[in-house]
Structure formats: structure tokens, C-alpha cells
Amino acid sequence: MSSTYNPLPEPRTPELSVAAEVAPNASIDAEPVWSVLDVAAIAFFTFCNLLVFTFIAITIPSAVPGLRGLQTSQLANMPLILLPPEVLAYFAMLRFMAKLIRRKGGGSLLRAVQWRFPRQIPLYGIIGILLALFIVSASRLLPMPKSLPIDEIFHDRLSAYLMMAFGVTLSPVFVELFFRGFLYPAVERMKSRAWFWMTTLLLL
């Protein structure tokens, strides 16, 4: 006689595994815990820090004998004096962002901003190189002034290297963190409100 007893365990239903996979990804598309007012507070905090740090950085060289006779405009065009206060203001902004998210219960900074690195990094690198070559070629064809105010910052090799290093390392990270990480999600959440579109039309 045949028996209905089966010593093998019953296979688990796939619904549980699917739910387990969906659950961690549910927090990826969650709305940000900060608002547009918080982003404005971050921008105001960073602006004030930048003013204070720049004032201190310009005041200190006045006590140095070799730099005492330089004007304020000349000191402001020196990367050795211009970049340190900007870097300090950026890191102060980063700390302010982390404390703001933690106070609102959003966890860590990187988890809250949902920063996803691109998978096709070589492709974006090639596109960036081609875009740079196109800009250089177009600048030769279009009428351009012989000298620009920014040329005063690149007056020597050290200044050019410092500005180049800052422009390709720290500056893009902090700028994208503010605009793409904080400002864009806050504005995206407001798109469904009528007064947001009214304000946008008035600003345009």
C-alpha cells in the first residue's frame, strides 16, 4: 500500500523571498526627511561660514611681512588664500547636513541622500573627454576676449595645479551633494503642489 508520508520538506513559496528582496529596496525610494527650508538653512549656513573663513584668511596675511603690502583684491585671487576657507566651509556644510539628517531621524548622510554610483563609469569618462575637446574647439571658433578675470588666478604653475586639483576632486563632490543630494529631492517632492508651480512661473 502506498503512503502519503513524505520525508522531504515542502518547498517554500517564492512570495516570502520576493517580499524579502523588496523590503530593503523600499527605503531606496523613500521621500527625503528634509524640506526646502532645510536646504535654504544649509545654503545660508554655508554662505556665512564662507564669508567668515574668507575674512580670516585675508586678514591673516596682513601680518606677514611679504604679503602686507598687497591689496585685498590681490589676496582674493591667490589660491593659497582663496581655497582653504572654501574647503573649510564645505566640510562645515557636510557636518551640518549630517547633524540635520540625524536630528530628523534619517540615519546616516550617505544612506539618506541615496547616492548611487553609475555603473558605466568608463563611458561617462569618455563623454567628459569628448565634451572638453568640443568646448576647447568651440572656444577657438567663437569670439572670445583676450583676457578673462579668472586668468589672474592662474598666474603661476602652483596656482594652476591647486585650482585644477580642487576643481576635479572636492568641488564636484560637494556641489553635487548639495544640488543633487538635497535640493533636487526637496524640489521633486513639491512638484505636486500648485503653489510650487505658481512660484516657478513667477521666478521665470
Short mmCIF file of C-alpha atoms in Angstrom, two decimals:
data_model
loop_
_atom_site.label_atom_id
_atom_site.label_comp_id
_atom_site.label_asym_id
_atom_site.label_seq_id
_atom_site.Cartn_x
_atom_site.Cartn_y
_atom_site.Cartn_z
CA MET A 1 0.00 0.00 0.00
CA SER A 2 1.22 3.49 -0.78
CA SER A 3 1.74 6.01 2.00
CA THR A 4 1.19 9.78 1.89
CA TYR A 5 4.13 10.40 4.20
CA ASN A 6 6.84 12.47 2.51
CA PRO A 7 10.16 12.72 4.40
CA LEU A 8 11.33 15.64 2.25
CA PRO A 9 10.38 19.16 3.43
CA GLU A 10 7.81 21.08 1.48
CA PRO A 11 9.31 23.68 -0.89
CA ARG A 12 8.95 27.24 0.34
CA THR A 13 6.71 29.58 -1.58
CA PRO A 14 8.55 32.23 -3.56
CA GLU A 15 6.36 35.01 -2.13
CA LEU A 16 8.43 35.20 1.03
CA SER A 17 11.71 35.57 -0.83
CA VAL A 18 10.25 38.20 -3.13
CA ALA A 19 8.97 40.16 -0.17
CA ALA A 20 12.36 39.89 1.50
CA GLU A 21 14.01 41.32 -1.60
CA VAL A 22 11.53 44.14 -1.98
CA ALA A 23 11.68 45.21 1.66
CA PRO A 24 15.29 46.51 1.62
CA ASN A 25 14.64 48.35 -1.63
CA ALA A 26 11.56 50.06 -0.23
CA SER A 27 13.69 52.56 1.64
CA ILE A 28 15.58 53.50 -1.52
CA ASP A 29 12.64 55.38 -3.00
CA ALA A 30 11.52 56.90 0.32
CA GLU A 31 10.94 60.64 0.42
CA PRO A 32 13.68 62.79 1.98
CA VAL A 33 13.33 63.77 5.62
CA TRP A 34 14.39 67.36 4.88
CA SER A 35 12.43 70.17 3.27
CA VAL A 36 13.20 73.16 1.08
CA LEU A 37 13.53 75.31 4.20
CA ASP A 38 16.22 72.94 5.47
CA VAL A 39 18.07 73.28 2.17
CA ALA A 40 17.83 77.07 2.47
CA ALA A 41 19.23 76.82 6.00
CA ILE A 42 22.14 74.75 4.69
CA ALA A 43 22.85 77.31 1.96
CA PHE A 44 22.69 80.22 4.43
CA PHE A 45 24.93 78.39 6.91
CA THR A 46 27.50 77.65 4.20
CA PHE A 47 27.41 81.21 2.87
CA CYS A 48 28.01 82.68 6.33
CA ASN A 49 30.87 80.28 7.01
CA LEU A 50 32.42 81.12 3.66
CA LEU A 51 32.31 84.83 4.44
CA VAL A 52 33.82 84.38 7.91
CA PHE A 53 36.55 81.97 6.80
CA THR A 54 37.46 84.15 3.81
CA PHE A 55 37.69 87.23 6.01
CA ILE A 56 40.00 85.39 8.40
CA ALA A 57 42.10 84.03 5.54
CA ILE A 58 42.55 87.53 4.07
CA THR A 59 43.24 89.14 7.45
CA ILE A 60 45.99 86.71 8.48
CA PRO A 61 48.38 87.56 5.58
CA SER A 62 48.31 91.21 6.63
CA ALA A 63 50.62 90.23 9.50
CA VAL A 64 53.09 88.52 7.14
CA PRO A 65 55.85 90.95 6.07
CA GLY A 66 55.99 89.66 2.49
CA LEU A 67 52.23 89.99 1.95
CA ARG A 68 51.48 93.08 3.99
CA GLY A 69 51.55 95.48 1.04
CA LEU A 70 49.13 93.51 -1.14
CA GLN A 71 45.59 94.72 -1.66
CA THR A 72 42.52 92.72 -0.71
CA SER A 73 41.65 92.05 -4.34
CA GLN A 74 45.13 90.64 -4.93
CA LEU A 75 44.89 88.36 -1.90
CA ALA A 76 41.47 87.12 -3.01
CA ASN A 77 42.97 85.99 -6.33
CA MET A 78 45.62 83.82 -4.68
CA PRO A 79 44.56 80.15 -4.48
CA LEU A 80 46.71 79.60 -1.39
CA ILE A 81 44.45 82.10 0.41
CA LEU A 82 41.22 81.52 -1.54
CA LEU A 83 40.92 77.72 -1.35
CA PRO A 84 41.41 76.94 2.41
CA PRO A 85 38.34 78.92 3.57
CA GLU A 86 36.24 77.34 0.81
CA VAL A 87 37.35 73.84 1.80
CA LEU A 88 36.57 74.57 5.47
CA ALA A 89 33.14 75.93 4.53
CA TYR A 90 32.40 72.77 2.51
CA PHE A 91 33.35 70.44 5.36
CA ALA A 92 31.31 72.54 7.81
CA MET A 93 28.38 72.17 5.41
CA LEU A 94 28.91 68.41 5.35
CA ARG A 95 28.82 68.24 9.15
CA PHE A 96 25.71 70.43 9.24
CA MET A 97 23.97 68.13 6.74
CA ALA A 98 24.83 65.03 8.76
CA LYS A 99 23.53 66.56 12.00
CA LEU A 100 20.35 67.77 10.30
CA ILE A 101 19.54 64.33 8.91
CA ARG A 102 20.34 62.61 12.19
CA ARG A 103 18.11 65.01 14.11
CA LYS A 104 15.22 64.31 11.74
CA GLY A 105 15.65 60.56 12.07
CA GLY A 106 17.04 59.92 8.62
CA GLY A 107 20.06 57.87 9.68
CA SER A 108 23.44 58.39 8.09
CA LEU A 109 24.16 61.01 5.45
CA LEU A 110 25.05 58.67 2.58
CA ARG A 111 22.03 56.49 3.22
CA ALA A 112 19.68 59.46 3.34
CA VAL A 113 20.85 61.05 0.09
CA GLN A 114 20.69 57.63 -1.67
CA TRP A 115 23.86 58.24 -3.64
CA ARG A 116 24.09 55.64 -6.40
CA PHE A 117 27.33 55.46 -8.31
CA PRO A 118 26.98 54.94 -12.08
CA ARG A 119 27.78 51.52 -13.47
CA GLN A 120 29.20 52.75 -16.77
CA ILE A 121 32.00 54.91 -15.39
CA PRO A 122 34.34 54.48 -18.43
CA LEU A 123 31.53 55.60 -20.76
CA TYR A 124 30.93 58.77 -18.75
CA GLY A 125 34.67 59.42 -18.71
CA ILE A 126 34.85 59.21 -22.50
CA ILE A 127 31.84 61.52 -22.81
CA GLY A 128 33.51 64.02 -20.48
CA ILE A 129 36.73 64.00 -22.53
CA LEU A 130 34.81 64.49 -25.77
CA LEU A 131 32.82 67.34 -24.23
CA ALA A 132 36.02 69.03 -23.05
CA LEU A 133 37.54 68.74 -26.53
CA PHE A 134 34.38 70.19 -28.05
CA ILE A 135 34.43 73.16 -25.67
CA VAL A 136 38.10 73.87 -26.44
CA SER A 137 37.43 73.68 -30.18
CA ALA A 138 34.34 75.87 -29.95
CA SER A 139 36.20 78.49 -27.90
CA ARG A 140 38.68 78.89 -30.74
CA LEU A 141 35.94 79.46 -33.30
CA LEU A 142 33.77 81.79 -31.23
CA PRO A 143 34.84 85.37 -30.45
CA MET A 144 36.47 85.33 -27.03
CA PRO A 145 38.14 88.18 -25.09
CA LYS A 146 41.92 88.04 -24.87
CA SER A 147 41.93 88.00 -21.08
CA LEU A 148 39.36 86.93 -18.51
CA PRO A 149 39.19 87.75 -14.78
CA ILE A 150 39.76 84.10 -13.93
CA ASP A 151 43.11 84.23 -15.75
CA GLU A 152 44.51 86.22 -12.82
CA ILE A 153 44.12 83.18 -10.58
CA PHE A 154 46.24 81.03 -12.93
CA HIS A 155 49.20 83.38 -12.89
CA ASP A 156 51.71 80.69 -11.86
CA ARG A 157 52.07 76.91 -12.03
CA LEU A 158 51.32 76.25 -8.35
CA SER A 159 48.08 78.22 -8.51
CA ALA A 160 47.02 76.37 -11.64
CA TYR A 161 47.70 72.97 -10.05
CA LEU A 162 45.83 73.89 -6.87
CA MET A 163 42.77 75.12 -8.76
CA MET A 164 42.83 72.07 -11.03
CA ALA A 165 43.08 69.66 -8.08
CA PHE A 166 40.26 71.41 -6.24
CA GLY A 167 38.09 71.59 -9.35
CA VAL A 168 38.25 67.86 -10.10
CA THR A 169 38.17 66.43 -6.54
CA LEU A 170 36.40 68.25 -3.71
CA SER A 171 34.35 70.85 -5.55
CA PRO A 172 32.25 68.50 -7.74
CA VAL A 173 31.50 66.19 -4.80
CA PHE A 174 30.19 68.92 -2.52
CA VAL A 175 28.31 70.74 -5.29
CA GLU A 176 26.54 67.55 -6.37
CA LEU A 177 25.85 66.66 -2.75
CA PHE A 178 24.03 69.95 -2.25
CA PHE A 179 22.15 70.22 -5.55
CA ARG A 180 21.50 66.59 -6.50
CA GLY A 181 21.54 65.15 -2.99
CA PHE A 182 19.49 67.76 -1.09
CA LEU A 183 17.94 70.42 -3.33
CA TYR A 184 16.62 68.20 -6.11
CA PRO A 185 14.77 65.67 -3.85
CA ALA A 186 13.21 68.50 -1.86
CA VAL A 187 12.01 70.27 -5.01
CA GLU A 188 10.86 66.98 -6.57
CA ARG A 189 8.57 66.35 -3.60
CA MET A 190 6.95 69.77 -4.08
CA LYS A 191 6.03 69.29 -7.74
CA SER A 192 2.53 68.11 -6.88
CA ARG A 193 1.68 71.34 -5.08
CA ALA A 194 0.05 74.16 -7.01
CA TRP A 195 1.88 76.98 -5.24
CA PHE A 196 5.20 75.46 -6.35
CA TRP A 197 4.31 75.91 -10.00
CA MET A 198 3.00 79.41 -9.33
CA THR A 199 6.28 80.39 -7.70
CA THR A 200 8.30 78.80 -10.51
CA LEU A 201 6.39 80.75 -13.16
CA LEU A 202 6.87 84.00 -11.23
CA LEU A 203 10.62 83.39 -10.97
CA LEU A 204 10.86 82.71 -14.68
#
